Coordinates of C-alpha atoms and ligand atoms in Angstrom, one line a residue:
X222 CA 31.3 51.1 26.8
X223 CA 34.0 49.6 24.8
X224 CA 33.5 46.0 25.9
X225 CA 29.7 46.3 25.8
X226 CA 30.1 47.3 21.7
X227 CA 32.5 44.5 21.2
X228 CA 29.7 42.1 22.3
X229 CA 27.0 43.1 20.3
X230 CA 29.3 42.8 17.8
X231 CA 29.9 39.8 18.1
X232 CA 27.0 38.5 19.0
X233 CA 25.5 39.7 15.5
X234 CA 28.1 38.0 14.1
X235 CA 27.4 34.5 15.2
X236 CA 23.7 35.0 14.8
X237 CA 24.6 35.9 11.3
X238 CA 26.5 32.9 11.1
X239 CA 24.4 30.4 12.3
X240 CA 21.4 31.9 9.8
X241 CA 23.5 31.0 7.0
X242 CA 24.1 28.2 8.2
X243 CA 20.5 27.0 9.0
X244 CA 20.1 28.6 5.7
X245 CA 22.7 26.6 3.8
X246 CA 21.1 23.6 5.4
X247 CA 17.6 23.5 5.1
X248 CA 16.9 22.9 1.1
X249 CA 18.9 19.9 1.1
X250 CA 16.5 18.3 3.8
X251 CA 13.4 19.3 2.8
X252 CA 14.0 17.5 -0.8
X253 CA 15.0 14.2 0.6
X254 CA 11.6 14.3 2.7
X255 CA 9.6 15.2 -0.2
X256 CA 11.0 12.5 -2.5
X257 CA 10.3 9.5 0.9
X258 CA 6.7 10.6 1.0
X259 CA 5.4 11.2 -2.8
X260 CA 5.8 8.1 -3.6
X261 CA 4.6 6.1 0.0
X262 CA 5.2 2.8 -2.2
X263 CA 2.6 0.2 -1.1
X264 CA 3.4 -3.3 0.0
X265 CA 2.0 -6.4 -1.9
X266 CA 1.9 -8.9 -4.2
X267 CA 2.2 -8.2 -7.7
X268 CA 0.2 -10.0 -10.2
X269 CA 1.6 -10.8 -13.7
X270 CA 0.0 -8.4 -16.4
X271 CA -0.7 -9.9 -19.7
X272 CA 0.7 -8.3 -22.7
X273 CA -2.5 -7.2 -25.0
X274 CA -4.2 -5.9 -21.6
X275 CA -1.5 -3.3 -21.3
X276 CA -1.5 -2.9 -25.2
X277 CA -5.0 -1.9 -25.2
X278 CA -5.1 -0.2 -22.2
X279 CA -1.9 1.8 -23.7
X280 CA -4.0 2.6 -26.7
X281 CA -7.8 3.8 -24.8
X282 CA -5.2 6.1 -22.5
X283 CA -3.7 7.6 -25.9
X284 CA -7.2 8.5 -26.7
X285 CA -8.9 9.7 -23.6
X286 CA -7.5 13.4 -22.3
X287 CA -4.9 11.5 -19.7
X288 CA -1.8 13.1 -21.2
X289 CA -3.1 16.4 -21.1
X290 CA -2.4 16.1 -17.2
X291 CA 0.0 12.7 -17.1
X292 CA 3.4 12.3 -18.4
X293 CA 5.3 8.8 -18.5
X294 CA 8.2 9.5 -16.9
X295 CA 7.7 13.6 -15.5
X296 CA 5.1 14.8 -12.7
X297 CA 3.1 17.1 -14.8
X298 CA -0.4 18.4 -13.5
X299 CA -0.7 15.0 -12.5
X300 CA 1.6 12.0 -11.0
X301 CA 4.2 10.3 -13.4
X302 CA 2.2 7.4 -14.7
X303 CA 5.6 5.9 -13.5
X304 CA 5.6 6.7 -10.0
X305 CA 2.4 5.4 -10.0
X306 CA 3.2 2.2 -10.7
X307 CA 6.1 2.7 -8.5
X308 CA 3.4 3.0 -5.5
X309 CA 0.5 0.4 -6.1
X310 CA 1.4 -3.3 -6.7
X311 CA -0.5 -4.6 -9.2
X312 CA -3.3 -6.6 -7.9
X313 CA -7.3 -6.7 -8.5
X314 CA -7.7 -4.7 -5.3
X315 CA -5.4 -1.9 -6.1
X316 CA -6.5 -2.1 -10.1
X317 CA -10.4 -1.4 -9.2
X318 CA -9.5 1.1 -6.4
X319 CA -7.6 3.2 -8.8
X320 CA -10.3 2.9 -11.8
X321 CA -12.9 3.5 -9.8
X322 CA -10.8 7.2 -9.0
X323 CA -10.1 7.8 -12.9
X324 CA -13.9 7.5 -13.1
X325 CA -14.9 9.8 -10.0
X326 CA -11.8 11.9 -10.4
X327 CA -10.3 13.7 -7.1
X328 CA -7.3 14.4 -5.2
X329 CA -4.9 13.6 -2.4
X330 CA -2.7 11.3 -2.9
X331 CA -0.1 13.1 -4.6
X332 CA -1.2 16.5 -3.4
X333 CA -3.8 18.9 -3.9
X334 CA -4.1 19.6 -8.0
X335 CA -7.3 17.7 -8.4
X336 CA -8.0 14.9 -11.3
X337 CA -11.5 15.2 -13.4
X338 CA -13.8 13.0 -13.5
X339 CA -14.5 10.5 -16.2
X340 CA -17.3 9.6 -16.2
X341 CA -18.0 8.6 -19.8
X342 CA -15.7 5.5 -18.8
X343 CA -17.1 2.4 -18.2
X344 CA -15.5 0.6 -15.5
X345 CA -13.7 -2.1 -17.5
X346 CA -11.7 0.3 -19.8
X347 CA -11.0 2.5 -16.5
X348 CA -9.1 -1.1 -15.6
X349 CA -7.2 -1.5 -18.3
X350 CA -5.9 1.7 -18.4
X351 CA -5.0 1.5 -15.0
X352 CA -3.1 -2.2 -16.1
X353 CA -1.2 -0.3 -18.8
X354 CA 0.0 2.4 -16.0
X355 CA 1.0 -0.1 -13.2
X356 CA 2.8 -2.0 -15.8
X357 CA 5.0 0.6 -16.3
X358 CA 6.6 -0.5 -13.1
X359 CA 10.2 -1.7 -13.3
Ligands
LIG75 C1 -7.2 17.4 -15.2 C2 -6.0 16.7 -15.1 C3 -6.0 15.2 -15.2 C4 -6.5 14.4 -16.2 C5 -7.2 14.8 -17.5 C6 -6.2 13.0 -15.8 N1 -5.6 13.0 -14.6 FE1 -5.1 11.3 -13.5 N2 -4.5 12.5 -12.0 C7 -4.5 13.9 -12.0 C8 -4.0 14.4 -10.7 C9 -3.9 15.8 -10.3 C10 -3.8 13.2 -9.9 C11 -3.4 13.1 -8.5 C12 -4.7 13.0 -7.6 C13 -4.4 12.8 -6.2 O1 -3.4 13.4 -5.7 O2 -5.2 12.1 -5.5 C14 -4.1 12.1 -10.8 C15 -3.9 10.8 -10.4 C16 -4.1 9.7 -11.2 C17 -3.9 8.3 -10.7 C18 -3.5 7.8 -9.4 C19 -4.6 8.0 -8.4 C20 -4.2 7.7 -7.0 O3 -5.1 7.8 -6.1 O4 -3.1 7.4 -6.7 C21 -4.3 7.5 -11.8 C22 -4.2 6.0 -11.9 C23 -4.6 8.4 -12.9 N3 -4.5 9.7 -12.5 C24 -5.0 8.0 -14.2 C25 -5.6 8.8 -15.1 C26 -6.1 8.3 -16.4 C27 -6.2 6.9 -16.8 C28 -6.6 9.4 -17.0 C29 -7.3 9.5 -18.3 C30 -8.5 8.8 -18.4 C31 -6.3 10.6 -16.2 N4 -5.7 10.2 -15.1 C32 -6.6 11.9 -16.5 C33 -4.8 14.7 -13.0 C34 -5.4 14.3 -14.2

């Protein structure tokens, strides 16, 4: 009767254990993985951006709603415009690709908050606002 006691004891205790353990343990990995696949960068070649294309594209960004979902540097609603940048290389095919989603708006890529559409954008400003935001990339 003694023995059998004894067991169970102890057999709670390592259980006990080895959930505090798995516990302790789990947080630390499920960051790193999160971090590796937000950002998926993209491989390519990287074109060179000129200066007053960014500039402007800077500026139509500034007054369009983009910041009331995009930060620079944070994740807000939306991406980091610097992650971003981090992910696509900067190239006509990724540049068009990515206006053409400002325009249509949607969701996916980062996760499931959705981006409006914008559809009062022509095509060319969607560019150069996408320029501005991939030439944040360091
Ligand atoms: C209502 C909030 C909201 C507004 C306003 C908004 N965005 Fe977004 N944006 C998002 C979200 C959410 C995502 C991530 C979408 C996804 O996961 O596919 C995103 C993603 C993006 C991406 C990356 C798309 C991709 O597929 O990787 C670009 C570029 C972008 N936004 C640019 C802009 C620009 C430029 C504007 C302003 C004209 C703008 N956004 C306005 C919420 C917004």
């Amino acid at each position: 009767m003694f023995r059998k006691k004894n067991t169970l004891l102890i057999g709670c205790l390592l259980s006990a254990t080895f959930y505090l353990l798995s516990c302790d343990n789990k947080p630390k990995q499920e960051n790193k993985r999160k971090t590796i696949d937000y950002i998926k960068q993209i491989p390519g070649i990287n074109d060179s951006i000129p200066v007053e294309v960014a500039d402007k594209g800077e500026v139509l960004i500034a007054y369009s709603d983009c910041y009331t979902c995009h930060k620079e540097d944070q994740r807000s609603v939306g991406p980091a415009f610097r992650d971003i940048a981090k992910r696509y290389p900067v190239n006509k095919v990724y540049i068009e690709m990515l206006a053409h989603k400002v325009i249509i708006g949607g969701r996916g890529s980062w996760g499931s908050a959705v981006m409006d559409p914008h559809p009062e954008l022509s095509f060319e400003d969607a560019k150069t606002m996408v320029t501005y935001i991939l030439s944040l990339k360091k």
